[in-house]
């Protein structure tokens, strides 16, 4: 049979409805070519290693390419470690979900799943118990106690590929490394490398919602067994249709996976499960883990032989994994004593800004060992101490406060203090209308203005290089140093608008694009609840935002390259409120520098641009783990429809009612399962849609 070797970034996705398993459709292309080219560029000897690996397999397995070992006995143990790369979002999956993934993985490789009887009679005779067991390591490379799960905070989780492996990587000749991430930059849901890849890249990268069948996973057959598919690649198994990376292509009949007992197939391209499918002259083994069909059920004896060969080959050092010395070194040998590791204290690193009198739900994110006791200390909080895992604390006095967490178990304790973690704002601002800011005497960051710089690159700062009034202005340097897609914000002090019924703001802006593709965006938003809910009042991008011609060098405006903008703040949720903050938020898109100056807020200007019938739409908190709040204002009495839709556009919840003029807050106490959704609000002729993340 013809065999073409390639490395494949595995396409994993939700599925269309099939007779046994059902989920929503989503098709993602394979990233094989890109990953393979990257690998070859890093190590051109891979092609030779691939051929040597194939030659070893043929010699090891013999003409029939089968290893004749009895079922039921574990022959190979693979020490395994999960590296959860997270930014304190839903991608920071809990230990129970990882343990569930390990259970499903072992059942898949040992022919122990409850649905093994669903394999059609034609393939039952070659349905293999692969006799491979995966065990979480209990000893790390330094000889320390571990539960086989590491957690590393990094924004790389949002655009992951091999870059996350530089954050943490255990020796691949001792452990199977699995990196769990929020998003893979190629768009795939996971990928794996064959034996022989550079040791620092060896292992599996997979999305958090394709790990196990509980937690953030949708629990579908295809999703919960995706890891088995990835491990198949890691143990030298191509897709059943070969290496064309295009399942469903008739030309795939001319390629093969190099396995004796898997029929030639063009592969399943639409995640269906037609067990009678015949694409190359014989019934396809669509239930194979290495196909893309929606019914992962089996490996064949030939695939088992190929995986066993990989575990006996020096290529990729897979042959060291199951040695007695390595099992002892990783704490995965038979009869290894159970260990309890010292826990590592952790909770989110995002600074919290709230109004006085507000409560905060703190969430423990400790790891490294099962925690049995918690001791929280909340300076300025009520209560000031708590010994429950996830306490609710109220802050009544304005100020900036530390939070300390001590966690422990029978092995020891660990402490984490986050300084200046909670900022409690006054419920009444000190500055009343009129308000003016020309940045002539303001110093950052030592002021009441708050600078948000999530990526720790260039941030909003005061500059004397340009000004529309005076000698200084506010500047964000984007020409270099800030990557495309980064967002930076600066937030005003708490302002008191209680003395004005109709508030307006003007500010001067100067901005030049680098080219016509620049879609950089500036938003101005307001909050009356210390940032829990932001109401967008100004939004311009690209050509609409620019005030000067394209600039291919670092932009500094002349006196004639400023424009005055007017922002309507007359909404009843902003005007008359005693504690309002304003946020200037810039999202870079191949952009240049932007400047802001001469902010003036008054209640005496004539209203500019009447609002539509629907105002102040917001969804909060977002992301949410609890209730969903949908707030909006109406100029007139209208029928309103609020729909929550999944990523396919299917309505999963809906509320309809007639609402009077004024401001409203609709609360959904019931919510869908964790995932990404859209909320759509229709009021009269107005329709607004916003993304919602449920944790």
XYZ file of C-alpha atoms in Angstrom:
695
model
C 0.000 0.000 0.000
C 1.139 3.525 -0.720
C 1.969 5.543 2.405
C 2.756 9.266 2.645
C 3.958 10.420 6.087
C 2.856 13.766 7.482
C 2.282 15.545 10.732
C -1.299 16.607 11.278
C -2.918 19.253 13.391
C -6.057 17.420 14.293
C -9.402 18.829 13.267
C -11.807 18.534 16.172
C -15.255 19.982 16.255
C -18.849 19.631 17.253
C -20.935 17.449 15.013
C -24.137 17.196 13.012
C -26.935 14.926 14.172
C -26.359 11.192 13.687
C -28.332 8.137 14.834
C -26.462 7.604 18.110
C -24.570 10.803 18.911
C -25.873 14.317 18.341
C -24.410 17.800 18.599
C -24.226 21.093 16.759
C -22.380 21.343 13.434
C -19.036 23.066 13.220
C -16.348 22.057 10.746
C -12.712 23.070 11.125
C -9.993 22.409 8.604
C -6.856 20.447 9.405
C -3.636 22.394 9.990
C -1.369 19.610 8.734
C 0.556 21.446 6.037
C 1.327 24.454 8.201
C 2.508 22.402 11.181
C 4.524 20.062 8.968
C 6.298 22.929 7.202
C 7.097 24.542 10.542
C 8.490 21.252 11.811
C 10.640 20.713 8.706
C 11.998 24.253 8.920
C 13.033 23.597 12.503
C 14.443 20.111 11.862
C 14.945 19.057 8.194
C 15.952 15.563 9.347
C 12.300 14.802 10.157
C 11.691 13.268 6.735
C 14.459 10.740 7.337
C 13.197 10.009 10.859
C 9.709 9.429 9.473
C 11.000 6.829 7.022
C 13.071 5.163 9.738
C 10.001 5.021 11.958
C 8.002 3.376 9.174
C 10.784 0.846 8.504
C 10.945 -0.025 12.202
C 7.187 -0.558 12.328
C 7.251 -2.957 9.375
C 10.106 -4.918 10.916
C 8.572 -4.914 14.396
C 5.052 -5.932 13.372
C 5.947 -8.324 10.576
C 4.039 -8.956 7.341
C 0.623 -8.995 9.026
C 1.395 -5.827 10.972
C -0.181 -7.179 14.128
C 1.124 -7.734 17.630
C -0.377 -10.872 19.085
C -0.842 -10.132 22.780
C -3.740 -11.165 24.939
C -6.397 -8.613 25.847
C -6.957 -7.461 29.389
C -3.340 -7.078 30.523
C -1.641 -3.657 30.486
C 1.576 -3.875 28.481
C 2.566 -0.198 28.339
C 2.162 2.557 30.944
C 2.544 6.161 29.753
C 3.375 8.805 32.408
C 1.233 11.820 31.560
C 1.159 15.480 32.552
C -1.393 18.204 31.759
C -0.188 21.802 31.474
C -3.243 24.090 31.749
C -2.328 27.422 30.130
C -4.918 29.932 31.303
C -5.749 33.527 32.079
C -8.200 32.695 34.889
C -11.025 32.061 32.396
C -13.033 28.960 31.563
C -9.899 27.459 30.020
C -8.603 26.902 33.582
C -10.496 23.622 33.750
C -10.790 21.867 37.079
C -9.092 18.673 38.170
C -12.307 16.658 37.911
C -12.504 17.383 34.160
C -8.906 16.251 33.651
C -9.500 13.062 35.644
C -12.572 12.435 33.508
C -10.462 12.875 30.365
C -7.921 10.363 31.676
C -10.688 7.865 32.415
C -12.145 8.228 28.908
C -8.674 8.005 27.343
C -7.873 4.760 29.128
C -11.239 3.217 28.330
C -10.720 4.130 24.679
C -7.318 2.457 24.505
C -8.401 -0.574 26.538
C -11.709 -1.340 24.779
C -13.673 -0.590 27.944
C -16.175 2.056 26.851
C -19.824 1.209 27.471
C -20.627 1.479 23.755
C -18.125 -1.039 22.364
C -21.030 -3.238 21.230
C -21.970 -0.539 18.720
C -18.957 -1.380 16.556
C -20.501 -3.076 13.527
C -19.972 -6.877 13.170
C -17.648 -6.436 10.169
C -14.998 -4.768 12.358
C -15.558 -6.557 15.681
C -12.876 -9.218 14.832
C -10.169 -6.545 14.514
C -11.404 -4.296 17.360
C -8.260 -3.933 19.485
C -7.602 -3.672 23.176
C -4.441 -1.617 22.776
C -3.246 -2.613 26.273
C -1.933 0.902 26.953
C -2.622 2.785 30.175
C -2.056 6.497 30.773
C -1.270 7.521 34.340
C -0.889 11.015 35.742
C 2.645 11.516 36.993
C 3.116 11.813 40.756
C 6.774 12.905 40.594
C 7.946 15.875 38.518
C 11.291 16.114 36.646
C 12.934 17.628 39.739
C 11.790 14.768 41.956
C 9.042 16.784 43.632
C 5.497 15.698 44.372
C 2.909 16.438 41.653
C -0.645 15.445 40.854
C 0.206 15.487 37.138
C -1.443 18.868 36.550
C 0.381 22.186 36.126
C -1.262 25.579 35.759
C 0.473 28.494 34.060
C -1.109 31.936 33.677
C -0.454 33.416 30.218
C -2.364 35.333 27.558
C -0.765 32.944 25.024
C -3.699 30.686 25.799
C -5.812 32.855 23.469
C -3.560 32.281 20.424
C -1.764 29.081 21.243
C 0.429 26.829 19.143
C 3.967 25.652 19.882
C 4.510 28.998 21.654
C 2.890 27.703 24.858
C 5.473 24.933 25.093
C 8.163 27.447 25.998
C 6.147 28.291 29.129
C 6.425 24.790 30.550
C 7.676 21.543 29.055
C 8.607 18.358 30.851
C 11.110 15.960 29.216
C 9.295 14.156 26.403
C 11.319 10.984 26.938
C 9.736 10.742 30.409
C 6.237 12.173 30.022
C 3.438 12.641 27.519
C 2.949 16.429 27.604
C -0.598 17.731 27.038
C -1.112 21.508 26.860
C -4.693 22.702 27.472
C -5.504 26.131 25.990
C -8.375 28.505 25.257
C -7.778 28.904 21.515
C -5.359 27.531 18.924
C -4.136 30.180 16.500
C -4.691 27.982 13.421
C -8.369 27.478 14.273
C -7.941 23.751 14.952
C -9.232 22.244 18.165
C -6.066 20.248 18.745
C -2.919 18.911 17.132
C -0.200 16.380 17.824
C 3.230 15.486 16.487
C 4.525 12.103 15.340
C 7.631 10.518 16.898
C 10.858 12.230 15.905
C 9.750 15.843 16.300
C 12.062 18.218 18.161
C 11.837 17.237 21.839
C 10.731 20.715 22.915
C 7.667 20.494 20.643
C 6.750 16.882 21.399
C 3.242 16.434 22.788
C -0.356 17.494 22.275
C -2.044 20.914 22.271
C -5.815 20.785 22.743
C -8.697 23.146 23.499
C -10.154 23.111 26.993
C -13.620 22.109 25.771
C -12.227 19.016 24.033
C -10.845 17.582 27.281
C -13.076 14.945 28.862
C -16.844 14.854 28.896
C -17.734 17.118 31.836
C -17.036 20.714 32.853
C -16.543 22.910 29.791
C -16.866 19.963 27.377
C -20.220 19.427 25.665
C -19.934 15.729 26.512
C -20.420 14.484 22.956
C -18.771 11.275 21.773
C -16.534 13.108 19.326
C -15.551 15.813 21.790
C -14.816 13.678 24.831
C -12.765 11.194 22.756
C -10.815 13.802 20.822
C -7.845 13.243 23.088
C -7.734 9.583 22.003
C -7.519 10.785 18.387
C -4.633 13.101 19.310
C -2.775 10.414 21.239
C -3.191 8.154 18.199
C -1.202 10.710 16.177
C 1.369 10.978 18.970
C 1.786 7.182 18.748
C 2.400 7.359 14.991
C -1.108 6.837 13.587
C -2.140 8.899 10.541
C -5.775 9.491 9.653
C -7.487 6.452 8.164
C -7.602 8.114 4.723
C -3.870 8.832 4.731
C -2.192 12.196 4.794
C -4.053 14.340 2.272
C -5.529 16.465 5.091
C -8.768 16.709 3.136
C -11.309 14.131 4.293
C -13.994 13.472 1.704
C -11.673 14.047 -1.267
C -12.103 11.207 -3.832
C -8.348 11.367 -4.485
C -7.795 9.943 -1.006
C -8.518 6.465 -2.419
C -5.027 6.694 -3.911
C -3.398 7.199 -0.488
C -3.306 5.015 2.577
C -2.554 5.189 6.291
C 0.047 2.407 6.177
C -2.029 0.161 8.450
C -2.813 -3.356 7.172
C -6.393 -3.758 8.361
C -7.928 -0.291 7.907
C -9.770 -0.152 4.541
C -8.863 2.550 2.090
C -11.294 5.436 2.490
C -11.692 9.020 1.406
C -12.609 9.862 5.014
C -15.648 11.492 6.535
C -15.790 15.226 5.907
C -19.057 16.228 7.578
C -18.785 14.493 10.975
C -21.676 12.149 10.154
C -21.710 8.450 11.056
C -22.849 6.306 8.144
C -21.576 2.842 9.087
C -22.530 1.579 5.620
C -20.338 4.164 3.901
C -18.204 2.706 1.115
C -15.948 5.156 -0.707
C -13.035 3.094 -2.096
C -14.624 -0.273 -2.845
C -15.045 -1.587 0.695
C -17.013 -0.612 3.804
C -15.222 2.264 5.532
C -14.156 1.956 9.151
C -15.928 5.222 10.013
C -16.055 4.271 13.711
C -12.273 4.474 13.914
C -10.745 7.050 16.262
C -8.545 8.261 13.414
C -11.465 9.228 11.143
C -13.475 12.440 11.514
C -16.829 10.678 11.748
C -19.126 11.437 14.648
C -18.774 8.046 16.326
C -15.329 7.424 17.804
C -15.351 3.825 18.995
C -12.307 1.759 18.039
C -8.706 1.180 17.080
C -7.809 -1.836 14.938
C -5.236 -4.552 15.644
C -3.062 -3.065 12.924
C -3.182 0.357 14.556
C -2.364 -1.281 17.873
C 0.704 -2.854 16.291
C 1.799 0.487 14.898
C 1.419 2.178 18.298
C 3.310 -0.631 20.049
C 6.086 -0.244 17.498
C 6.291 3.478 18.328
C 6.644 2.595 22.015
C 9.558 0.268 21.209
C 11.398 2.638 18.882
C 14.185 5.001 19.881
C 12.768 7.564 17.424
C 11.167 10.204 19.604
C 12.396 8.382 22.737
C 9.004 6.704 23.151
C 10.865 3.506 24.121
C 11.975 5.072 27.417
C 8.497 5.915 28.684
C 7.536 2.436 29.901
C 10.912 1.411 31.298
C 10.897 0.420 34.991
C 13.368 3.195 35.777
C 11.183 5.875 34.169
C 7.983 4.613 35.762
C 9.761 4.754 39.123
C 11.140 8.247 38.387
C 7.674 9.562 37.445
C 5.805 7.756 40.226
C 3.644 5.753 37.825
C 4.883 2.215 38.543
C 2.441 -0.499 39.557
C 1.651 -0.289 43.252
C 3.026 3.227 43.655
C 1.948 4.640 46.988
C -0.659 7.394 46.904
C 0.827 10.785 47.674
C -0.647 14.094 48.822
C 1.160 17.106 47.415
C 1.486 20.489 49.055
C -1.122 22.823 47.492
C -0.249 26.048 45.669
C -2.424 29.021 46.635
C -3.978 30.911 43.733
C -6.872 33.136 42.757
C -7.426 35.507 39.852
C -4.839 38.222 39.314
C -7.286 40.726 37.846
C -7.538 43.829 39.998
C -11.139 44.446 41.090
C -12.735 47.883 41.080
C -16.102 48.193 42.815
C -18.409 50.749 44.410
C -18.590 51.014 48.167
C -21.244 48.718 49.568
C -20.657 46.138 46.818
C -20.013 42.427 47.401
C -17.351 40.350 45.655
C -17.547 36.605 45.008
C -13.974 35.349 45.476
C -13.088 32.080 43.749
C -10.272 29.823 44.865
C -8.032 28.634 41.998
C -5.456 26.775 44.087
C -3.803 23.706 42.613
C -0.922 21.253 42.988
C -2.596 19.271 45.746
C -6.152 18.815 46.981
C -6.930 21.618 49.440
C -8.628 20.746 52.719
C -8.564 24.124 54.447
C -8.692 27.772 53.374
C -7.861 30.933 55.278
C -8.716 34.215 53.548
C -7.849 37.686 54.854
C -9.671 40.684 53.360
C -8.320 44.052 54.458
C -11.240 46.457 54.433
C -13.739 43.663 53.829
C -16.730 42.388 55.765
C -16.107 39.820 57.069
C -12.369 40.420 57.262
C -11.622 36.691 57.417
C -13.153 33.532 55.990
C -12.344 29.814 56.022
C -14.670 28.732 53.211
C -13.384 28.019 49.718
C -15.282 30.684 47.759
C -16.407 33.465 50.121
C -18.622 36.473 49.423
C -17.188 39.687 50.896
C -18.666 43.178 51.135
C -16.572 46.364 50.972
C -18.108 49.498 52.491
C -15.249 51.987 52.845
C -13.471 53.527 49.816
C -9.817 52.590 49.553
C -7.340 50.118 48.062
C -6.982 46.785 49.826
C -4.857 43.617 49.832
C -6.236 40.078 49.749
C -4.412 37.063 51.216
C -5.189 33.370 50.783
C -3.549 30.533 52.741
C -4.412 26.991 51.652
C -3.353 23.727 53.208
C -3.704 19.990 53.540
C -1.910 17.235 55.447
C 1.308 17.922 53.500
C 1.612 21.637 54.214
C 0.424 25.177 53.511
C 0.968 27.860 50.890
C 0.226 31.593 50.964
C -0.531 34.168 48.272
C -1.061 37.898 48.843
C -2.223 40.163 46.039
C -1.436 43.747 47.000
C -3.704 46.639 46.041
C -6.088 44.038 44.670
C -9.461 45.579 45.506
C -10.183 49.226 44.746
C -13.336 50.496 46.409
C -14.650 53.720 44.926
C -16.786 56.318 46.650
C -20.490 56.237 45.900
C -20.339 59.985 45.187
C -17.769 61.669 42.949
C -15.795 64.687 44.150
C -15.898 66.580 40.825
C -19.189 68.090 39.704
C -20.218 69.601 36.382
C -18.606 71.462 34.734
C -15.500 69.222 34.474
C -12.418 70.028 32.368
C -9.189 68.090 31.850
C -6.345 69.362 29.639
C -3.661 67.001 31.064
C -1.378 69.931 31.845
C -0.901 69.017 35.526
C -1.980 65.368 35.523
C 0.589 62.685 36.278
C 0.176 58.999 35.433
C -0.131 56.541 37.034
C -0.035 58.480 40.307
C -3.511 59.976 39.919
C -7.173 59.088 40.178
C -7.146 58.099 36.523
C -6.821 54.324 35.990
C -4.686 52.943 33.161
C -5.557 49.475 31.841
C -2.711 47.774 29.965
C -3.471 44.024 29.769
C -0.480 43.049 27.626
C 2.031 45.202 29.562
C 3.234 46.868 26.366
C 2.730 50.582 25.565
C 0.011 52.221 27.679
C -1.831 55.531 27.759
C 0.496 58.241 29.107
C 0.967 61.998 29.227
C 3.076 63.510 26.438
C 4.420 66.972 25.674
C 5.040 66.133 22.001
C 1.599 67.403 20.919
C -1.469 69.159 22.303
C -4.663 70.737 21.046
C -4.753 73.015 24.096
C -1.724 73.952 26.168
C 1.451 71.862 25.902
C 0.423 68.348 26.929
C -2.043 65.645 25.908
C -2.865 61.998 26.444
C -1.016 59.632 24.066
C -1.086 55.929 23.231
C 1.937 54.822 21.187
C 0.852 52.176 18.675
C 3.250 52.703 15.765
C 5.573 50.178 17.407
C 5.430 48.186 20.615
C 1.697 47.395 20.586
C 0.606 44.383 18.562
C -2.438 44.397 16.334
C -5.520 43.407 18.301
C -4.282 44.770 21.623
C -6.647 46.920 23.683
C -5.666 49.703 26.065
C -7.930 51.890 28.169
C -7.813 54.839 30.514
C -10.616 55.500 32.985
C -11.547 58.809 34.600
C -11.948 59.466 38.322
C -15.419 59.151 39.829
C -17.477 62.133 38.633
C -20.604 63.544 40.239
C -23.315 64.286 37.662
C -26.102 64.706 40.201
C -26.267 68.447 39.493
C -26.946 68.054 35.755
C -30.003 66.642 34.026
C -28.535 66.642 30.516
C -24.796 65.965 30.309
C -22.638 66.358 27.215
C -18.917 65.833 26.723
C -16.479 67.100 24.101
C -12.888 65.995 23.600
C -10.201 66.524 20.964
C -8.684 63.565 19.150
C -5.803 63.164 16.691
C -5.147 59.904 14.853
C -3.551 58.728 11.615
C -3.770 55.287 10.053
C -0.760 53.477 8.623
C -2.706 52.283 5.587
C -6.218 51.540 4.328
C -6.304 48.197 6.162
C -6.068 49.936 9.527
C -9.392 49.417 11.333
C -8.280 50.697 14.732
C -11.168 51.588 17.008
C -11.835 54.122 19.758
C -14.753 53.736 22.138
C -15.956 55.977 24.925
C -18.105 54.281 27.547
C -19.693 55.300 30.837
C -20.514 53.413 34.013
C -22.611 54.356 37.019
C -21.789 51.210 39.010
C -17.975 51.318 39.161
C -17.371 49.271 36.051
C -19.761 46.364 36.515
C -21.655 47.628 33.473
C -20.280 49.891 30.701
C -22.534 51.815 28.321
C -20.909 52.710 24.987
C -21.605 56.318 23.991
C -19.017 56.847 21.219
C -17.582 54.349 18.734
C -15.431 55.148 15.675
C -13.048 53.003 13.616
C -10.670 53.246 10.674
C -11.344 56.095 8.262
C -14.102 57.495 10.495
C -11.620 57.889 13.321
C -8.644 59.322 11.444
C -7.951 63.065 11.563
C -4.853 63.101 9.324
C -3.593 61.363 6.145
C -1.882 57.963 6.259
C 1.371 58.093 8.207
C 4.039 55.470 7.550
C 6.195 56.810 10.369
C 5.364 57.471 14.013
C 2.481 59.977 13.989
C 2.677 63.331 15.792
C -0.209 65.694 14.945
C 0.118 69.277 13.863
C -2.179 71.960 15.228
C -4.527 71.408 12.262
C -4.783 67.631 12.664
C -7.072 67.606 15.702
C -10.849 67.157 15.647
C -13.376 67.927 18.357
C -15.825 65.103 19.096
C -19.146 65.405 20.945
C -20.423 62.588 23.160
C -24.049 62.476 24.278
C -24.287 61.568 27.978
C -27.864 62.738 28.497
C -29.157 59.226 29.211
C -30.883 58.926 32.577
C -28.426 56.175 33.491
C -25.576 58.724 33.266
C -27.001 62.199 33.812
C -28.098 62.906 37.403
C -25.984 59.993 38.701
C -23.620 60.789 41.586
C -20.832 58.310 40.666
C -19.925 58.113 36.974
C -16.657 57.013 35.373
C -15.747 57.439 31.708
C -13.486 55.069 29.781
C -11.503 55.766 26.604
C -10.694 52.379 25.055
C -8.519 51.949 21.965
C -8.172 48.666 20.039
C -5.153 48.601 17.761
C -5.417 47.214 14.224
C -2.107 47.864 12.465
C -2.611 51.374 13.763
C -0.540 54.432 14.523
C -0.396 56.699 17.559
C -3.560 58.301 18.954
C -3.865 61.445 21.091
C -6.682 62.814 23.287
C -6.866 66.294 24.801
C -9.156 69.036 26.088
C -11.948 67.013 27.727
C -14.926 69.174 28.722
C -18.077 67.929 30.423
C -21.071 70.193 30.935
C -24.795 70.036 31.401
C -25.517 73.204 29.489
C -24.855 72.137 25.893
C -27.717 71.628 23.460
C -28.397 67.945 22.853
C -26.664 66.630 19.760
C -28.045 63.623 17.895
C -31.121 62.277 19.623
C -30.860 58.708 20.806
C -32.846 55.935 19.202
C -35.809 54.392 20.970
C -33.426 51.815 22.489
C -30.573 53.066 24.712
C -27.989 51.905 27.207
C -27.991 48.240 26.184
C -25.577 46.171 28.280
C -25.097 42.572 29.369
C -23.340 41.974 32.686
C -21.460 40.401 34.275
C -19.790 39.097 31.132
C -18.319 36.489 31.403
C -20.697 35.183 34.053
C -20.941 32.180 36.331
C -24.263 33.229 37.839
C -27.269 35.342 36.844
C -27.334 37.122 33.485
C -28.378 40.801 33.591
C -29.649 42.476 30.429
C -30.148 46.218 30.948
C -31.586 48.724 28.495
C -33.467 51.993 28.309
C -36.522 52.891 26.249
C -37.617 56.314 25.079
C -41.144 54.983 24.564
C -43.252 52.010 25.596
C -42.363 49.089 23.298
C -42.609 45.302 23.006
C -39.163 43.849 23.732
C -37.787 40.423 22.851
C -34.543 39.141 24.434
C -33.063 35.959 22.944
C -30.033 33.893 23.940
C -28.642 32.032 20.909
C -25.911 29.405 20.643
C -23.092 29.673 18.102
C -25.241 28.027 15.421
C -27.962 30.683 15.773
C -30.381 28.362 17.589
C -32.494 30.119 20.248
C -31.931 28.433 23.602
C -33.815 30.976 25.770
C -36.178 33.862 25.048
C -38.080 36.512 27.011
C -40.881 38.656 25.536
C -42.836 41.421 27.219
C -44.055 45.018 26.896
C -41.911 47.577 28.709
C -42.659 51.188 29.609
C -40.248 54.041 28.882
C -37.297 54.234 31.240
C -34.483 51.924 32.302
C -34.931 48.184 32.804
C -32.818 45.300 34.097
C -33.957 41.826 33.028
C -32.385 38.956 34.954
C -31.994 35.403 33.640
C -31.540 33.206 36.711
C -31.602 30.060 34.592
C -28.850 29.882 31.997
C -27.499 27.529 29.334
C -24.508 25.249 29.851
C -21.058 26.941 29.809
C -20.002 28.178 26.402
C -20.137 31.105 23.988
C -23.551 32.587 23.125
C -25.097 35.683 21.605
C -27.766 37.831 23.259
C -30.082 39.627 20.844
C -32.487 42.337 21.999
C -35.257 43.622 19.721
C -37.240 46.725 20.663
C -39.410 48.201 17.924
C -37.134 48.671 14.912
C -33.949 48.467 16.967
C -31.932 45.236 17.176
C -28.746 44.937 19.232
C -26.625 41.781 19.548
C -23.748 41.094 21.909
C -21.536 38.086 22.699
C -22.039 36.380 26.064
C -19.628 33.962 27.744
C -21.026 31.602 30.371
C -18.439 29.992 32.629
